Amino acid sequence: MNTKELCLGALFLGDASGYEIKQRFETTFSHFQKASFAAIYPALTHLKTEGLVSAHVEIQEKRPDKTVYSLTETGHQHFIDALHASDGAESFRSDFVLLMFFADQLSAEKVTAVLERQEQTLRQAIEALTAIRNACRHNKGALFTIDYGIAVKQASLTFIEQHKAAFTSKDASL
Amino acid sequence: MNTKELCLGALFLGDASGYEIKQRFETTFSHFQKASFAAIYPALTHLKTEGLVSAHVEIQEKRPDKTVYSLTETGHQHFIDALHASDGAESFRSDFVLLMFFADQLSAEKVTAVLERQEQTLRQAIEALTAIRNACRHNKGALFTIDYGIAVKQASLTFIEQHKAAFTSKDASL
DNA sequence: ACCTACATGTAACCCGTTACATGATTTG
DNA sequence: CAAATCATGTAACGGGTTACATGTAGGT
């Protein structure tokens, strides 16, 4: 799923400007997809050309005007089709794991810093998911993804907490 | 970490040809990094030009000749420096989670297929990690990453097993 | 006969990122 | 007074992918 299709998905949750779509990526979709402004704005332009979204300008006082996009019927159908066409592939890349793989080549301080950073990142992610969980309680699928995210991140965190001693304590016995 | 630096990491484990480096990405590094031939071969050419690796051709009988690369001292140091410079960032993208987020827009068959595919993918990944675990038992860091991978994937699998009923059974009550 | 493993590479393409540019308003 | 929020966009660049191209040896 590329940025264009993901924008359709974001608009599926309701009409939005490019700016607001970005916010959806940073909250609702944050734990499994991401997109930057420089990817979103051109994507919306293309989608409009293709007739998958329609747009109207909303004039605001004390705020810049914004272009609000809506899914057209074609766009709606296109998104559902894209979902059915997807096989649900995932991609994961982790420099954290790479660093731990080569932990014995790193200084003790670096290893400690890496482990602490990862713990903090995981705790913040769990917090963020918990914070938006309530807003998704009406949607079975959305709730599943939130709880799935929390469960997986919690498992990562617990593993690190239980195994970091082997790297941080002076006693470096396996 | 880009493909060039990851190739240095692969060579850190011992001299290898481009083909063999690819195999390391598919076994040892498979759960946290990946690289294709089209990324590896040009990367090695660049690394050679920069003096970070050296190369010699090994003539084989009944097999094509191969170019075996070794880390130079500069390359070794460059890799350690790159590790220390990395903050350990991760990136995760999942169409599986996206599909589940929009589960109520999908046909029942599609949801079932998606969940089953994900379960199978996770089981195979856990099996693959278990299979290479023994080869890493001497290396504390490598062992940590294997066990971390198993723990996280097992948590994902368990969550799906425990929550899929809400999507696959006819009784669709929350 | 066909597929897989071994072995290396290129060309075209897609896609996304960082950084830049602009500018009002609100919050600290 | 500086920073963040709202709001939209471009330009240059980096990086990786798919598909193609080639050829031997061994297994089913």
Short mmCIF file of C-alpha atoms (C1' of nucleotides) in Angstrom, two decimals:
data_model
loop_
_atom_site.label_atom_id
_atom_site.label_comp_id
_atom_site.label_asym_id
_atom_site.label_seq_id
_atom_site.Cartn_x
_atom_site.Cartn_y
_atom_site.Cartn_z
CA MET A 1 0.00 0.00 0.00
CA ASN A 2 1.51 3.25 -1.10
CA THR A 3 0.79 6.77 0.11
CA LYS A 4 -2.01 7.32 -2.40
CA GLU A 5 -3.97 4.30 -1.25
CA LEU A 6 -3.27 5.08 2.38
CA CYS A 7 -4.69 8.58 1.85
CA LEU A 8 -7.89 6.96 0.59
CA GLY A 9 -7.89 4.95 3.80
CA ALA A 10 -7.46 8.08 5.89
CA LEU A 11 -10.33 9.76 4.03
CA PHE A 12 -12.43 6.67 4.65
CA LEU A 13 -12.57 7.84 8.27
CA GLY A 14 -14.05 11.17 7.15
CA ASP A 15 -13.30 14.19 4.97
CA ALA A 16 -9.99 15.86 5.72
CA SER A 17 -7.34 18.27 4.48
CA GLY A 18 -3.79 17.12 3.76
CA TYR A 19 -2.75 18.48 7.13
CA GLU A 20 -5.48 16.53 8.90
CA ILE A 21 -4.61 13.35 6.99
CA LYS A 22 -1.08 13.69 8.31
CA GLN A 23 -2.50 13.87 11.84
CA ARG A 24 -4.40 10.64 11.25
CA PHE A 25 -1.15 8.99 10.25
CA GLU A 26 0.37 10.22 13.51
CA THR A 27 -2.42 8.98 15.72
CA THR A 28 -4.78 6.34 14.37
CA PHE A 29 -2.33 4.78 11.89
CA SER A 30 0.88 5.60 13.75
CA HIS A 31 1.83 2.08 14.80
CA PHE A 32 1.63 0.47 11.36
CA GLN A 33 1.93 3.05 8.57
CA LYS A 34 3.45 6.46 8.07
CA ALA A 35 3.51 9.27 5.51
CA SER A 36 5.11 12.69 5.27
CA PHE A 37 3.67 15.95 3.93
CA ALA A 38 5.91 15.69 0.89
CA ALA A 39 4.27 12.36 0.09
CA ILE A 40 0.70 13.28 1.04
CA TYR A 41 0.20 16.52 -0.89
CA PRO A 42 1.31 15.24 -4.29
CA ALA A 43 -0.67 12.04 -3.64
CA LEU A 44 -3.86 14.08 -3.11
CA THR A 45 -3.23 16.01 -6.31
CA HIS A 46 -2.94 12.75 -8.24
CA LEU A 47 -6.02 11.26 -6.61
CA LYS A 48 -8.01 14.33 -7.56
CA THR A 49 -6.85 14.08 -11.19
CA GLU A 50 -7.90 10.44 -11.23
CA GLY A 51 -11.29 11.27 -9.80
CA LEU A 52 -10.84 9.17 -6.68
CA VAL A 53 -11.30 12.18 -4.41
CA SER A 54 -13.08 15.51 -4.70
CA ALA A 55 -11.92 18.72 -3.10
CA HIS A 56 -13.35 21.98 -1.86
CA VAL A 57 -11.69 24.94 -0.21
CA GLU A 58 -12.83 25.88 3.26
CA ILE A 59 -12.20 29.49 4.24
CA GLN A 60 -11.19 29.90 7.86
CA GLU A 61 -10.80 32.97 10.05
CA LYS A 62 -7.53 33.24 11.96
CA ARG A 63 -6.28 30.10 10.22
CA PRO A 64 -5.03 29.52 6.69
CA ASP A 65 -7.67 28.34 4.24
CA LYS A 66 -7.67 24.59 3.77
CA THR A 67 -8.52 22.24 0.96
CA VAL A 68 -10.79 19.51 2.26
CA TYR A 69 -10.85 16.22 0.36
CA SER A 70 -13.65 13.66 0.21
CA LEU A 71 -13.73 10.14 -1.20
CA THR A 72 -15.75 9.85 -4.39
CA GLU A 73 -17.75 6.69 -4.97
CA THR A 74 -15.00 5.51 -7.33
CA GLY A 75 -12.40 6.28 -4.70
CA HIS A 76 -14.35 4.42 -2.04
CA GLN A 77 -14.61 1.34 -4.24
CA HIS A 78 -10.99 1.63 -5.30
CA PHE A 79 -9.89 1.50 -1.67
CA ILE A 80 -12.02 -1.53 -0.82
CA ASP A 81 -10.62 -3.26 -3.93
CA ALA A 82 -7.07 -2.36 -2.91
CA LEU A 83 -7.68 -3.88 0.52
CA HIS A 84 -8.93 -7.10 -1.03
CA ALA A 85 -5.98 -7.16 -3.43
CA SER A 86 -3.45 -6.83 -0.61
CA ASP A 87 -1.93 -9.98 0.85
CA GLY A 88 -1.20 -8.26 4.17
CA ALA A 89 2.59 -8.19 3.85
CA GLU A 90 4.70 -6.53 6.52
CA SER A 91 8.15 -4.99 6.56
CA PHE A 92 10.28 -4.53 9.62
CA ARG A 93 13.74 -3.03 9.85
CA SER A 94 15.50 -2.47 13.11
CA ASP A 95 18.81 -0.85 13.81
CA PHE A 96 18.11 -1.59 17.47
CA VAL A 97 18.29 -5.32 16.82
CA LEU A 98 21.35 -4.83 14.62
CA LEU A 99 23.10 -2.94 17.42
CA MET A 100 22.26 -5.67 19.91
CA PHE A 101 23.48 -8.31 17.49
CA PHE A 102 26.88 -6.62 17.55
CA ALA A 103 26.66 -5.66 21.23
CA ASP A 104 30.06 -7.13 22.03
CA GLN A 105 31.62 -4.68 19.57
CA LEU A 106 30.09 -1.70 21.33
CA SER A 107 31.15 0.22 24.40
CA ALA A 108 29.20 -0.59 27.57
CA GLU A 109 27.77 2.94 27.61
CA LYS A 110 26.47 2.61 24.06
CA VAL A 111 24.74 -0.69 24.84
CA THR A 112 23.11 0.79 27.93
CA ALA A 113 21.99 3.87 25.98
CA VAL A 114 20.56 1.75 23.17
CA LEU A 115 18.61 -0.47 25.55
CA GLU A 116 17.27 2.52 27.49
CA ARG A 117 16.24 4.34 24.34
CA GLN A 118 14.38 1.30 23.11
CA GLU A 119 12.60 0.82 26.43
CA GLN A 120 11.53 4.44 26.43
CA THR A 121 10.35 4.30 22.82
CA LEU A 122 8.27 1.22 23.59
CA ARG A 123 6.77 2.74 26.75
CA GLN A 124 5.80 5.90 24.87
CA ALA A 125 4.27 3.88 22.05
CA ILE A 126 2.20 1.83 24.51
CA GLU A 127 1.08 5.03 26.21
CA ALA A 128 0.10 6.60 22.90
CA LEU A 129 -1.89 3.54 21.87
CA THR A 130 -3.64 3.40 25.23
CA ALA A 131 -4.53 7.07 24.86
CA ILE A 132 -6.31 6.59 21.53
CA ARG A 133 -7.81 3.21 22.45
CA ASN A 134 -11.02 4.69 23.81
CA ALA A 135 -11.74 6.55 20.59
CA CYS A 136 -11.71 3.24 18.70
CA ARG A 137 -13.92 1.23 21.06
CA HIS A 138 -16.86 1.34 18.63
CA ASN A 139 -14.83 -0.21 15.80
CA LYS A 140 -13.99 -3.90 16.21
CA GLY A 141 -11.20 -3.87 13.63
CA ALA A 142 -9.58 -0.69 14.89
CA LEU A 143 -9.72 -1.94 18.46
CA PHE A 144 -8.06 -5.20 17.41
CA THR A 145 -5.16 -3.29 15.86
CA ILE A 146 -4.68 -1.10 18.92
CA ASP A 147 -4.69 -4.07 21.29
CA TYR A 148 -2.46 -6.04 18.93
CA GLY A 149 0.02 -3.17 18.94
CA ILE A 150 -0.05 -2.89 22.71
CA ALA A 151 0.39 -6.64 23.17
CA VAL A 152 3.36 -6.84 20.80
CA LYS A 153 5.11 -3.76 22.17
CA GLN A 154 4.52 -4.92 25.73
CA ALA A 155 6.10 -8.27 24.90
CA SER A 156 9.15 -6.48 23.44
CA LEU A 157 9.44 -4.29 26.52
CA THR A 158 9.12 -7.20 28.93
CA PHE A 159 11.76 -9.17 27.05
CA ILE A 160 14.23 -6.30 27.23
CA GLU A 161 13.56 -5.71 30.91
CA GLN A 162 14.17 -9.38 31.65
CA HIS A 163 17.32 -9.76 29.57
CA LYS A 164 19.14 -6.46 29.71
CA ALA A 165 21.01 -7.42 32.89
CA ALA A 166 23.32 -9.66 30.85
CA PHE A 167 24.55 -6.52 29.04
CA THR A 168 24.45 -3.84 31.69
CA SER A 169 25.76 -5.61 34.78
CA LYS A 170 29.50 -6.05 35.27
CA ASP A 171 28.93 -9.74 35.59
CA ALA A 172 28.89 -10.54 31.87
CA SER A 173 28.42 -14.28 32.21
CA LEU A 174 26.04 -15.76 29.66
CA MET B 1 21.83 1.71 8.10
CA ASN B 2 21.88 1.32 4.35
CA THR B 3 22.87 -1.69 2.29
CA LYS B 4 26.53 -0.68 2.15
CA GLU B 5 26.90 -0.59 5.91
CA LEU B 6 24.88 -3.75 6.32
CA CYS B 7 27.24 -5.51 3.91
CA LEU B 8 30.11 -4.51 6.17
CA GLY B 9 28.13 -6.08 9.02
CA ALA B 10 27.66 -9.28 7.05
CA LEU B 11 31.38 -9.41 6.27
CA PHE B 12 32.11 -8.87 9.95
CA LEU B 13 30.91 -12.46 10.41
CA GLY B 14 33.53 -13.67 7.94
CA ASP B 15 34.67 -13.27 4.33
CA ALA B 16 31.94 -13.87 1.78
CA SER B 17 30.84 -13.38 -1.81
CA GLY B 18 27.83 -11.26 -2.74
CA TYR B 19 25.79 -14.42 -3.04
CA GLU B 20 26.82 -15.58 0.43
CA ILE B 21 26.10 -12.14 1.90
CA LYS B 22 22.59 -12.46 0.55
CA GLN B 23 22.27 -15.79 2.34
CA ARG B 24 23.30 -14.15 5.61
CA PHE B 25 20.54 -11.60 5.13
CA GLU B 26 18.12 -14.48 4.66
CA THR B 27 19.19 -16.40 7.75
CA THR B 28 21.13 -14.56 10.44
CA PHE B 29 19.72 -11.08 9.70
CA SER B 30 16.37 -12.17 8.29
CA HIS B 31 14.17 -10.96 11.14
CA PHE B 32 15.45 -7.38 11.24
CA GLN B 33 17.11 -6.37 7.96
CA LYS B 34 16.93 -7.30 4.31
CA ALA B 35 18.75 -6.64 1.05
CA SER B 36 18.39 -7.79 -2.53
CA PHE B 37 21.07 -8.76 -5.04
CA ALA B 38 20.44 -5.56 -6.94
CA ALA B 39 21.34 -3.63 -3.80
CA ILE B 40 24.22 -5.84 -2.61
CA TYR B 41 26.36 -6.10 -5.76
CA PRO B 42 26.62 -2.36 -6.48
CA ALA B 43 27.18 -1.77 -2.76
CA LEU B 44 30.19 -4.11 -2.78
CA THR B 45 31.61 -2.35 -5.84
CA HIS B 46 31.36 0.99 -4.04
CA LEU B 47 32.88 -0.40 -0.84
CA LYS B 48 35.81 -1.76 -2.82
CA THR B 49 36.37 1.63 -4.49
CA GLU B 50 36.35 3.27 -1.07
CA GLY B 51 38.83 0.76 0.31
CA LEU B 52 36.48 -0.57 2.99
CA VAL B 53 36.64 -4.08 1.59
CA SER B 54 39.16 -6.05 -0.45
CA ALA B 55 38.27 -8.71 -2.98
CA HIS B 56 39.80 -11.77 -4.54
CA VAL B 57 38.42 -14.20 -7.08
CA GLU B 58 38.05 -17.80 -6.04
CA ILE B 59 38.01 -20.31 -8.91
CA GLN B 60 35.66 -23.18 -8.33
CA GLU B 61 35.16 -26.42 -10.16
CA LYS B 62 31.60 -27.26 -11.14
CA ARG B 63 30.46 -23.89 -9.80
CA PRO B 64 30.83 -20.40 -11.20
CA ASP B 65 33.86 -18.50 -9.96
CA LYS B 66 33.09 -16.17 -7.10
CA THR B 67 34.46 -12.90 -5.84
CA VAL B 68 35.10 -13.15 -2.12
CA TYR B 69 35.16 -9.93 -0.13
CA SER B 70 36.96 -9.23 3.14
CA LEU B 71 36.74 -6.28 5.51
CA THR B 72 39.82 -4.10 5.48
CA GLU B 73 40.97 -2.51 8.73
CA THR B 74 39.37 0.74 7.60
CA GLY B 75 36.16 -1.09 6.78
CA HIS B 76 36.15 -2.80 10.16
CA GLN B 77 36.56 0.51 11.95
CA HIS B 78 34.02 2.19 9.71
CA PHE B 79 31.42 -0.39 10.67
CA ILE B 80 32.06 -0.08 14.41
CA ASP B 81 31.80 3.70 14.04
CA ALA B 82 28.56 3.37 12.10
CA LEU B 83 27.12 1.22 14.88
CA HIS B 84 28.05 3.81 17.49
CA ALA B 85 26.58 6.57 15.32
CA SER B 86 23.23 4.79 14.97
CA ASP B 87 20.46 5.65 17.38
CA GLY B 88 18.80 2.26 16.90
CA ALA B 89 15.72 3.48 15.05
CA GLU B 90 13.16 1.02 13.74
CA SER B 91 10.61 1.11 10.97
CA PHE B 92 7.54 -1.05 10.78
CA ARG B 93 4.87 -1.11 8.10
CA SER B 94 2.05 -3.58 8.07
CA ASP B 95 -0.66 -4.12 5.52
CA PHE B 96 -1.88 -6.90 7.79
CA VAL B 97 -2.74 -4.40 10.51
CA LEU B 98 -4.25 -2.05 7.92
CA LEU B 99 -6.49 -4.85 6.64
CA MET B 100 -7.60 -5.68 10.16
CA PHE B 101 -8.26 -2.01 10.86
CA PHE B 102 -10.75 -2.05 8.00
CA ALA B 103 -11.93 -5.62 8.68
CA ASP B 104 -15.59 -4.60 8.64
CA GLN B 105 -15.17 -3.46 5.03
CA LEU B 106 -13.86 -6.85 3.94
CA SER B 107 -15.62 -10.06 3.05
CA ALA B 108 -15.59 -12.72 5.78
CA GLU B 109 -13.44 -14.95 3.55
CA LYS B 110 -10.84 -12.25 3.09
CA VAL B 111 -10.59 -11.63 6.83
CA THR B 112 -10.19 -15.33 7.50
CA ALA B 113 -7.54 -15.65 4.79
CA VAL B 114 -5.62 -12.65 6.11
CA LEU B 115 -5.61 -13.94 9.67
CA GLU B 116 -4.55 -17.42 8.57
CA ARG B 117 -1.77 -16.09 6.36
CA GLN B 118 -0.44 -13.99 9.22
CA GLU B 119 -0.53 -16.90 11.64
CA GLN B 120 1.34 -19.06 9.18
CA THR B 121 3.93 -16.37 8.48
CA LEU B 122 4.54 -15.96 12.20
CA ARG B 123 4.82 -19.71 12.82
CA GLN B 124 7.32 -20.08 9.98
CA ALA B 125 9.35 -17.14 11.26
CA ILE B 126 9.48 -18.63 14.76
CA GLU B 127 10.54 -21.97 13.30
CA ALA B 128 13.26 -20.35 11.22
CA LEU B 129 14.60 -18.46 14.22
CA THR B 130 14.55 -21.58 16.37
CA ALA B 131 16.46 -23.41 13.65
CA ILE B 132 19.34 -20.93 13.60
CA ARG B 133 19.32 -20.34 17.36
CA ASN B 134 21.86 -23.06 18.08
CA ALA B 135 24.41 -21.59 15.68
CA CYS B 136 24.32 -18.34 17.69
CA ARG B 137 24.63 -19.83 21.17
CA HIS B 138 28.26 -18.65 21.50
CA ASN B 139 27.37 -15.02 20.81
CA LYS B 140 25.51 -13.21 23.57
CA GLY B 141 24.27 -10.38 21.34
CA ALA B 142 23.15 -12.62 18.49
CA LEU B 143 21.36 -14.92 20.92
CA PHE B 144 19.55 -11.94 22.42
CA THR B 145 18.26 -10.88 19.00
CA ILE B 146 17.06 -14.40 18.15
CA ASP B 147 15.23 -14.79 21.45
CA TYR B 148 13.85 -11.25 21.16
CA GLY B 149 12.50 -12.07 17.73
CA ILE B 150 10.94 -15.31 18.94
CA ALA B 151 9.36 -13.62 21.96
CA VAL B 152 7.82 -10.81 19.91
CA LYS B 153 6.54 -13.06 17.15
CA GLN B 154 5.15 -15.51 19.67
CA ALA B 155 3.28 -12.67 21.37
CA SER B 156 1.79 -11.62 18.01
CA LEU B 157 0.76 -15.16 17.25
CA THR B 158 -0.81 -15.70 20.66
CA PHE B 159 -2.76 -12.46 20.38
CA ILE B 160 -4.18 -13.43 17.00
CA GLU B 161 -5.08 -16.92 18.19
CA GLN B 162 -6.91 -15.47 21.16
CA HIS B 163 -8.76 -12.73 19.29
CA LYS B 164 -9.51 -14.07 15.85
CA ALA B 165 -12.77 -15.67 16.96
CA ALA B 166 -14.43 -12.24 17.00
CA PHE B 167 -13.85 -12.06 13.23
CA THR B 168 -14.24 -15.62 12.07
CA SER B 169 -17.21 -16.89 14.07
CA LYS B 170 -20.73 -16.06 12.93
CA ASP B 171 -21.38 -14.58 16.33
CA ALA B 172 -19.92 -11.15 15.62
CA SER B 173 -20.65 -9.64 19.02
CA LEU B 174 -17.88 -7.43 20.31
"C1'" DA C 1 12.16 -31.84 -19.50
"C1'" DC C 2 12.10 -28.76 -15.75
"C1'" DC C 3 13.31 -26.62 -11.57
"C1'" DT C 4 16.59 -25.21 -8.06
"C1'" DA C 5 21.13 -23.76 -6.59
"C1'" DC C 6 25.19 -21.24 -7.68
"C1'" DA C 7 26.96 -16.69 -9.28
"C1'" DT C 8 26.99 -11.69 -10.97
"C1'" DG C 9 25.29 -7.92 -12.69
"C1'" DT C 10 22.40 -3.81 -15.23
"C1'" DA C 11 18.41 -0.69 -16.48
"C1'" DA C 12 14.31 1.34 -15.70
"C1'" DC C 13 11.46 2.68 -12.42
"C1'" DC C 14 9.05 3.86 -8.12
"C1'" DC C 15 8.76 5.89 -4.13
"C1'" DG C 16 9.88 8.41 -0.44
"C1'" DT C 17 12.90 11.59 2.30
"C1'" DT C 18 15.19 16.02 3.75
"C1'" DA C 19 15.36 20.49 3.30
"C1'" DC C 20 13.54 24.63 1.79
"C1'" DA C 21 9.96 28.38 1.13
"C1'" DT C 22 6.02 31.17 2.98
"C1'" DG C 23 3.11 33.23 6.35
"C1'" DA C 24 -0.56 34.11 10.12
"C1'" DT C 25 -1.76 33.06 14.85
"C1'" DT C 26 -1.35 31.32 19.37
"C1'" DT C 27 1.09 29.71 23.39
"C1'" DG C 28 4.93 29.79 26.75
"C1'" DC D 1 10.33 37.04 21.79
"C1'" DA D 2 10.71 32.40 20.46
"C1'" DA D 3 8.53 28.35 19.45
"C1'" DA D 4 4.71 25.60 18.05
"C1'" DT D 5 0.38 25.08 15.36
"C1'" DC D 6 -2.06 25.56 11.20
"C1'" DA D 7 -1.59 25.06 6.10
"C1'" DT D 8 0.44 23.89 1.44
"C1'" DG D 9 3.70 22.88 -1.50
"C1'" DT D 10 8.42 22.08 -4.44
"C1'" DA D 11 13.23 20.52 -5.61
"C1'" DA D 12 16.92 17.74 -5.14
"C1'" DC D 13 18.38 13.66 -3.79
"C1'" DG D 14 18.82 8.97 -2.04
"C1'" DG D 15 17.75 4.48 -1.98
"C1'" DG D 16 15.81 0.42 -3.06
"C1'" DT D 17 12.70 -2.67 -6.22
"C1'" DT D 18 11.30 -5.48 -10.31
"C1'" DA D 19 12.55 -7.37 -14.19
"C1'" DC D 20 15.89 -8.72 -17.34
"C1'" DA D 21 20.23 -11.06 -18.98
"C1'" DT D 22 23.47 -15.15 -18.80
"C1'" DG D 23 25.24 -19.66 -17.93
"C1'" DT D 24 26.59 -24.31 -15.47
"C1'" DA D 25 25.50 -28.27 -12.55
"C1'" DG D 26 22.66 -31.27 -10.18
"C1'" DG D 27 18.38 -33.20 -8.66
"C1'" DT D 28 13.17 -34.99 -9.71
#
